[in-house]
Amino acid sequence: MEPYGETDRQIFNLLHTKAKQFCVGFIGIGFAVLSAAWFSAEDVILYAVSDLFQPTLIFVWNAVVALCLTVISVMIIRPKWRPESYRQALLTVAYGTVNCLMQINISLAIFIIGPGNAVALLFTMPVMSVFLSVLILGSRLRMSDIFFAVCSCGGVAMISLSLEEEVHQSDLQRVLPSFTGVIFATVSSVSFASTLIIGSMLNSYETAHPLINLLSYSVQYSIVACVLCASFNHWALPTTVESLLLLTGTGLTTIAGIGSGYLAVGWKDPTTVSIILSLEVPMTYVGQLTFFNFAFSWLALSGSVLILISAVGSLLYEDQETHAEQEAIPGEHGEQEIEENLPMLKQGN
């Protein structure tokens, strides 16, 4: 008698498939949460250095640190990158461009209309991601995606409103008209959603590599940042070790956040990733309460809870819908039937 019969192999195949599905989903969620954490760390660090240096100088440090880190990683890992088509090469360049636009525009929006309004407009990104996925990737428009994306944006707005009072108290002057800040924040939101869509498209190529995409971003950002800094003659060097570490930290956290976001859309769809990335807002709020003694706000707490509900609800609904679709399609080994009769199969062995 064989040590492993046909029934044992079927049970093994079923368990292997279920474990693989769980791991794939968990990895994508993990990278998305990690990306939100890195971006929230960047927000806190930028807030800490905003009174110490000119914005364009912060851009330069952010970009150059990211470029140096990426170049060193490329030299060590030596990724073999050969574009399969001109389309892949163009997508790689576009990925760097939209990330560059996102970083510059959201920073400019914060300086013009304050972090509260800027963040509220930036994280309309989940809604934009839903429609961009439908238009560009041909994804199916699900009412659940729209619902959870709108809820997520509502939570962001509640946190932003709680912070805006402090912004108005500390900064009443507007160098540029407010509508320019709205434009910058909206462009940043569209760019943020576009990074997820383009990243998802790049992940379909076998020769695509995260380091090459990060290199595309860091090179473009370094060029633009240096041009802006030279135009306003904002060159300066940090005078303390603390300021040096903070400036360096902006680049490290930015490149880590972008890289984690790219890996996330390789395992999860862009819409789900965009909703999970909204966790950046409550994470940043907690960081501000911890390090800068911001006043506690029940409105902000309610917004954080709404964002968490949106992220978790989106994931649970997606898993339930995916499971229902898999049950509707008969598997090669009759997985549904095996799963239902799994206790009897074990007893029979």
Coordinates of C-alpha atoms in Angstrom, one line a residue:
M1 CA 0.0 0.0 0.0
E2 CA 1.3 3.5 -0.9
P3 CA 2.2 5.7 2.0
Y4 CA 0.3 8.5 0.4
G5 CA -2.9 7.8 -1.4
E6 CA -4.9 9.9 -3.9
T7 CA -7.0 11.4 -1.1
D8 CA -3.9 12.5 0.8
R9 CA -2.6 14.2 -2.4
Q10 CA -5.9 16.0 -2.9
I11 CA -5.9 17.2 0.7
F12 CA -2.3 18.4 0.3
N13 CA -3.2 20.2 -2.9
L14 CA -6.1 21.9 -1.2
L15 CA -4.1 23.0 1.9
H16 CA -1.3 24.2 -0.4
T17 CA -3.6 26.3 -2.5
K18 CA -5.3 27.9 0.6
A19 CA -1.9 28.6 2.2
K20 CA -0.6 30.2 -1.0
Q21 CA -3.7 32.4 -1.3
F22 CA -3.3 33.5 2.3
C23 CA 0.4 34.3 2.0
V24 CA -0.1 36.3 -1.3
G25 CA -2.8 38.4 0.4
F26 CA -0.8 38.9 3.6
I27 CA 2.4 39.9 1.7
G28 CA 0.5 42.6 -0.3
I29 CA -1.2 43.9 2.9
G30 CA 2.1 44.0 4.7
F31 CA 3.9 46.0 2.1
A32 CA 1.0 48.5 1.9
V33 CA 1.0 49.0 5.7
L34 CA 4.8 49.3 5.6
S35 CA 4.6 51.9 2.9
A36 CA 2.0 53.9 4.9
A37 CA 4.3 53.7 8.0
W38 CA 7.4 55.0 6.0
F39 CA 5.4 57.9 4.5
S40 CA 4.0 58.8 7.9
A41 CA 7.6 58.9 9.3
E42 CA 8.5 61.1 6.4
D43 CA 5.6 63.5 7.2
V44 CA 6.8 63.8 10.8
I45 CA 10.4 64.4 9.8
L46 CA 9.4 67.0 7.3
Y47 CA 7.4 68.8 9.9
A48 CA 10.4 68.8 12.2
V49 CA 12.8 70.3 9.6
S50 CA 10.3 72.7 8.0
D51 CA 11.3 75.6 10.3
L52 CA 15.0 74.9 9.9
F53 CA 15.5 74.9 6.1
Q54 CA 14.1 76.3 3.0
P55 CA 11.7 73.9 1.1
T56 CA 13.8 73.6 -2.0
L57 CA 16.8 72.7 0.1
I58 CA 14.8 69.9 1.7
F59 CA 13.8 68.8 -1.8
V60 CA 17.5 68.5 -2.7
W61 CA 18.5 66.5 0.4
N62 CA 15.5 64.2 0.0
A63 CA 16.3 63.5 -3.6
V64 CA 20.1 63.2 -3.4
V65 CA 19.9 60.9 -0.4
A66 CA 17.4 58.7 -2.2
L67 CA 19.6 58.7 -5.3
C68 CA 22.7 57.8 -3.4
L69 CA 20.9 54.9 -1.6
T70 CA 19.5 53.6 -4.9
V71 CA 22.8 53.8 -6.8
I72 CA 24.6 51.9 -4.0
S73 CA 21.9 49.3 -3.9
V74 CA 22.1 48.9 -7.7
M75 CA 25.9 48.5 -7.5
I76 CA 25.6 45.8 -4.8
I77 CA 22.6 43.8 -6.2
R78 CA 23.4 44.4 -9.9
P79 CA 19.8 43.8 -11.2
K80 CA 19.6 42.5 -14.7
W81 CA 17.3 44.9 -16.4
R82 CA 16.5 44.7 -20.1
P83 CA 13.2 46.2 -21.1
E84 CA 11.0 43.8 -23.0
S85 CA 9.5 46.6 -25.1
Y86 CA 9.5 50.4 -25.6
R87 CA 6.3 50.4 -23.5
Q88 CA 8.0 49.0 -20.5
A89 CA 10.8 51.6 -20.8
L90 CA 8.3 54.4 -21.1
L91 CA 6.4 53.1 -18.1
T92 CA 9.6 53.1 -16.1
V93 CA 10.3 56.7 -16.9
A94 CA 6.6 57.6 -16.2
Y95 CA 6.8 55.9 -12.8
G96 CA 9.7 58.1 -11.8
T97 CA 7.9 61.2 -13.2
V98 CA 4.6 60.8 -11.3
N99 CA 6.5 60.1 -8.1
C100 CA 8.5 63.2 -8.6
L101 CA 5.3 65.2 -9.2
M102 CA 3.7 63.8 -6.1
Q103 CA 6.6 64.7 -3.8
I104 CA 7.0 68.3 -5.1
N105 CA 3.3 69.2 -5.4
I106 CA 2.2 68.0 -2.0
S107 CA 5.1 69.9 -0.3
L108 CA 4.1 73.1 -2.2
A109 CA 0.5 72.5 -1.2
I110 CA 1.4 72.2 2.5
F111 CA 3.2 75.5 2.4
I112 CA 0.3 77.4 0.7
I113 CA -2.9 76.0 2.2
G114 CA -1.5 74.2 5.3
P115 CA -1.1 70.4 6.0
G116 CA -4.7 69.9 6.9
N117 CA -6.2 70.9 3.6
A118 CA -3.3 69.5 1.7
V119 CA -3.6 66.0 3.2
A120 CA -7.4 66.1 2.8
L121 CA -7.0 66.7 -1.0
L122 CA -4.0 64.3 -1.3
F123 CA -6.0 61.4 0.1
T124 CA -8.8 61.7 -2.3
M125 CA -6.4 59.4 -4.0
P126 CA -8.4 56.2 -3.2
V127 CA -11.3 57.5 -5.1
M128 CA -9.1 58.5 -8.0
S129 CA -7.4 55.1 -7.9
V130 CA -10.8 53.4 -8.3
F131 CA -11.6 55.2 -11.5
L132 CA -8.0 55.1 -12.9
S133 CA -8.1 51.3 -12.4
V134 CA -11.3 51.0 -14.4
L135 CA -10.1 53.4 -17.2
I136 CA -6.5 52.2 -17.6
L137 CA -6.4 48.6 -16.2
G138 CA -9.9 47.6 -17.2
S139 CA -10.8 46.6 -13.7
R140 CA -14.4 46.0 -12.7
L141 CA -16.0 48.9 -11.0
R142 CA -17.3 47.6 -7.6
M143 CA -19.7 49.6 -5.5
S144 CA -17.8 48.4 -2.4
D145 CA -14.6 50.0 -3.7
I146 CA -16.3 53.3 -4.1
F147 CA -18.0 53.1 -0.7
F148 CA -14.8 52.3 1.2
A149 CA -12.8 54.9 -0.7
V150 CA -15.3 57.6 0.1
C151 CA -15.3 56.6 3.8
S152 CA -11.6 56.7 3.8
C153 CA -11.5 60.2 2.4
G154 CA -14.1 61.2 4.9
G155 CA -11.9 60.0 7.8
V156 CA -9.0 62.0 6.3
A157 CA -11.1 65.1 6.1
M158 CA -12.1 64.8 9.8
I159 CA -8.4 64.6 10.9
S160 CA -7.5 67.4 8.6
L161 CA -10.2 69.7 10.0
S162 CA -8.9 69.0 13.5
L163 CA -5.4 70.0 12.5
E164 CA -6.4 73.1 10.4
E165 CA -7.2 75.2 13.5
E166 CA -3.6 75.0 14.6
V167 CA -2.3 75.8 11.2
H168 CA -4.4 79.0 11.0
Q169 CA -3.2 80.1 14.4
S170 CA 0.4 79.8 13.5
D171 CA 0.3 80.9 9.8
L172 CA -2.1 83.5 8.5
Q173 CA 0.0 84.7 5.6
R174 CA -0.4 83.3 2.1
V175 CA 2.3 84.0 -0.3
L176 CA 0.3 82.6 -3.2
P177 CA -3.5 82.5 -3.7
S178 CA -5.2 79.6 -2.0
F179 CA -6.5 78.1 -5.3
T180 CA -2.9 77.4 -6.4
G181 CA -2.4 75.2 -3.3
V182 CA -5.6 73.4 -4.2
I183 CA -4.2 72.8 -7.7
F184 CA -0.9 71.5 -6.3
A185 CA -2.6 69.1 -3.9
T186 CA -5.0 67.8 -6.6
V187 CA -2.1 67.2 -8.9
S188 CA -0.3 65.3 -6.1
S189 CA -3.4 63.2 -5.5
V190 CA -3.7 62.2 -9.2
S191 CA 0.1 61.5 -9.3
F192 CA -0.1 59.3 -6.2
A193 CA -2.9 57.2 -7.7
S194 CA -1.0 57.1 -11.0
T195 CA 2.1 55.6 -9.2
L196 CA 0.0 52.7 -8.0
I197 CA -1.5 52.1 -11.5
I198 CA 1.8 52.3 -13.3
G199 CA 3.5 50.2 -10.7
S200 CA 0.8 47.5 -11.2
M201 CA 1.4 47.6 -15.0
L202 CA 5.2 47.3 -14.5
N203 CA 4.8 44.3 -12.2
S204 CA 3.3 42.4 -15.2
Y205 CA 6.8 42.4 -16.9
E206 CA 9.1 39.6 -15.8
T207 CA 12.2 41.9 -16.3
A208 CA 10.8 44.7 -14.2
H209 CA 12.9 45.5 -11.1
P210 CA 12.0 47.8 -8.1
L211 CA 15.5 49.3 -8.0
I212 CA 15.3 50.4 -11.6
N213 CA 12.0 52.1 -11.0
L214 CA 13.4 53.8 -7.9
L215 CA 16.4 54.9 -9.9
S216 CA 14.2 56.5 -12.4
Y217 CA 12.4 58.4 -9.7
S218 CA 15.5 59.5 -7.8
V219 CA 17.4 60.7 -10.9
Q220 CA 14.4 62.8 -12.1
Y221 CA 13.7 64.2 -8.6
S222 CA 17.3 65.1 -8.1
I223 CA 17.5 67.1 -11.3
V224 CA 14.2 69.0 -10.6
A225 CA 15.2 69.7 -6.9
C226 CA 18.6 71.0 -7.8
V227 CA 17.2 73.3 -10.5
L228 CA 14.6 74.7 -8.0
C229 CA 17.2 75.2 -5.3
A230 CA 19.6 76.9 -7.6
S231 CA 16.8 79.2 -9.0
F232 CA 16.0 80.5 -5.5
N233 CA 19.6 80.3 -4.3
H234 CA 18.7 78.3 -1.1
W235 CA 21.9 76.3 -0.8
A236 CA 22.9 75.7 2.8
L237 CA 24.5 73.0 4.9
P238 CA 23.2 71.6 8.2
T239 CA 25.0 73.0 11.2
T240 CA 24.2 70.3 13.7
V241 CA 24.2 66.5 13.7
E242 CA 20.5 66.4 14.5
S243 CA 19.6 68.5 11.5
L244 CA 21.9 66.4 9.3
L245 CA 20.2 63.2 10.5
L246 CA 16.7 64.7 10.0
L247 CA 17.5 65.8 6.4
T248 CA 19.0 62.4 5.6
G249 CA 15.9 60.7 7.1
T250 CA 13.6 62.4 4.7
G251 CA 15.3 60.7 1.8
L252 CA 15.5 57.3 3.5
T253 CA 11.8 57.3 4.5
T254 CA 10.7 58.5 1.1
I255 CA 12.5 55.9 -0.9
A256 CA 11.4 53.2 1.5
G257 CA 7.8 54.3 1.2
I258 CA 7.8 54.4 -2.6
G259 CA 9.6 51.0 -2.8
S260 CA 7.1 49.3 -0.4
G261 CA 4.2 50.8 -2.3
Y262 CA 5.6 49.4 -5.6
L263 CA 5.9 45.9 -4.1
A264 CA 2.4 46.1 -2.6
V265 CA 0.7 46.6 -6.0
G266 CA 2.6 43.5 -7.2
W267 CA 0.5 41.4 -4.7
K268 CA -2.7 43.4 -4.3
D269 CA -4.8 45.5 -6.7
P270 CA -4.1 49.3 -6.7
T271 CA -7.6 50.2 -5.3
T272 CA -7.1 48.1 -2.2
V273 CA -3.5 49.3 -1.7
S274 CA -4.6 52.9 -2.0
I275 CA -7.2 52.5 0.7
I276 CA -4.6 50.8 3.0
L277 CA -2.2 53.7 2.3
S278 CA -4.8 56.0 3.9
L279 CA -3.5 54.6 7.2
E280 CA -0.6 57.1 6.7
V281 CA -2.9 59.9 8.0
P282 CA -3.7 58.4 11.5
M283 CA -0.1 57.2 11.8
T284 CA 1.1 60.7 11.2
Y285 CA -1.5 62.1 13.6
V286 CA -0.2 59.7 16.3
G287 CA 3.4 60.8 15.5
Q288 CA 2.5 64.5 15.8
L289 CA 0.8 63.8 19.2
T290 CA 3.8 61.9 20.4
F291 CA 6.7 64.1 19.2
F292 CA 5.2 67.6 18.9
N293 CA 2.5 67.7 21.6
F294 CA -0.4 68.5 19.4
A295 CA -3.7 68.9 21.2
F296 CA -5.8 65.8 21.3
S297 CA -9.0 65.9 19.2
W298 CA -12.0 63.6 19.3
L299 CA -12.7 64.6 15.7
A300 CA -9.3 63.3 14.6
L301 CA -9.7 60.1 16.6
S302 CA -13.1 59.5 14.9
G303 CA -11.4 60.1 11.5
S304 CA -8.7 57.6 12.4
V305 CA -11.3 55.0 13.3
L306 CA -13.2 55.6 10.1
I307 CA -10.0 55.1 8.0
L308 CA -9.2 51.9 9.9
I309 CA -12.8 50.6 9.3
S310 CA -12.5 51.5 5.6
A311 CA -9.2 49.7 5.2
V312 CA -10.2 46.5 7.1
G313 CA -13.7 46.5 5.5
S314 CA -12.2 46.7 2.0
L315 CA -9.8 43.8 2.7
L316 CA -12.5 41.6 4.2
Y317 CA -15.0 42.3 1.4
E318 CA -12.4 41.6 -1.2
D319 CA -11.4 38.3 0.4
Q320 CA -15.1 37.3 0.7
E321 CA -15.7 38.2 -3.0
T322 CA -12.6 36.4 -4.2
H323 CA -13.6 33.3 -2.2
A324 CA -17.1 33.4 -3.8
E325 CA -15.6 33.7 -7.3
Q326 CA -13.3 30.7 -6.7
E327 CA -16.3 28.6 -5.5
A328 CA -18.2 29.5 -8.7
I329 CA -15.3 28.1 -10.8
P330 CA -14.8 24.3 -10.4
G331 CA -11.1 23.6 -9.5
E332 CA -8.9 21.1 -11.2
H333 CA -9.1 18.7 -8.2
G334 CA -12.6 19.6 -7.1
E335 CA -11.3 21.8 -4.3
Q336 CA -14.7 22.9 -3.1
E337 CA -16.0 19.3 -2.8
I338 CA -12.8 18.2 -1.1
E339 CA -13.0 21.1 1.4
E340 CA -16.5 20.2 2.3
N341 CA -15.7 16.6 2.9
L342 CA -12.3 17.1 4.5
P343 CA -13.2 15.7 7.9
M344 CA -14.6 12.5 6.3
L345 CA -11.6 12.1 4.1
K346 CA -9.3 12.3 7.1
Q347 CA -11.4 9.7 8.9
G348 CA -11.3 7.4 5.8
N349 CA -7.5 7.4 5.9

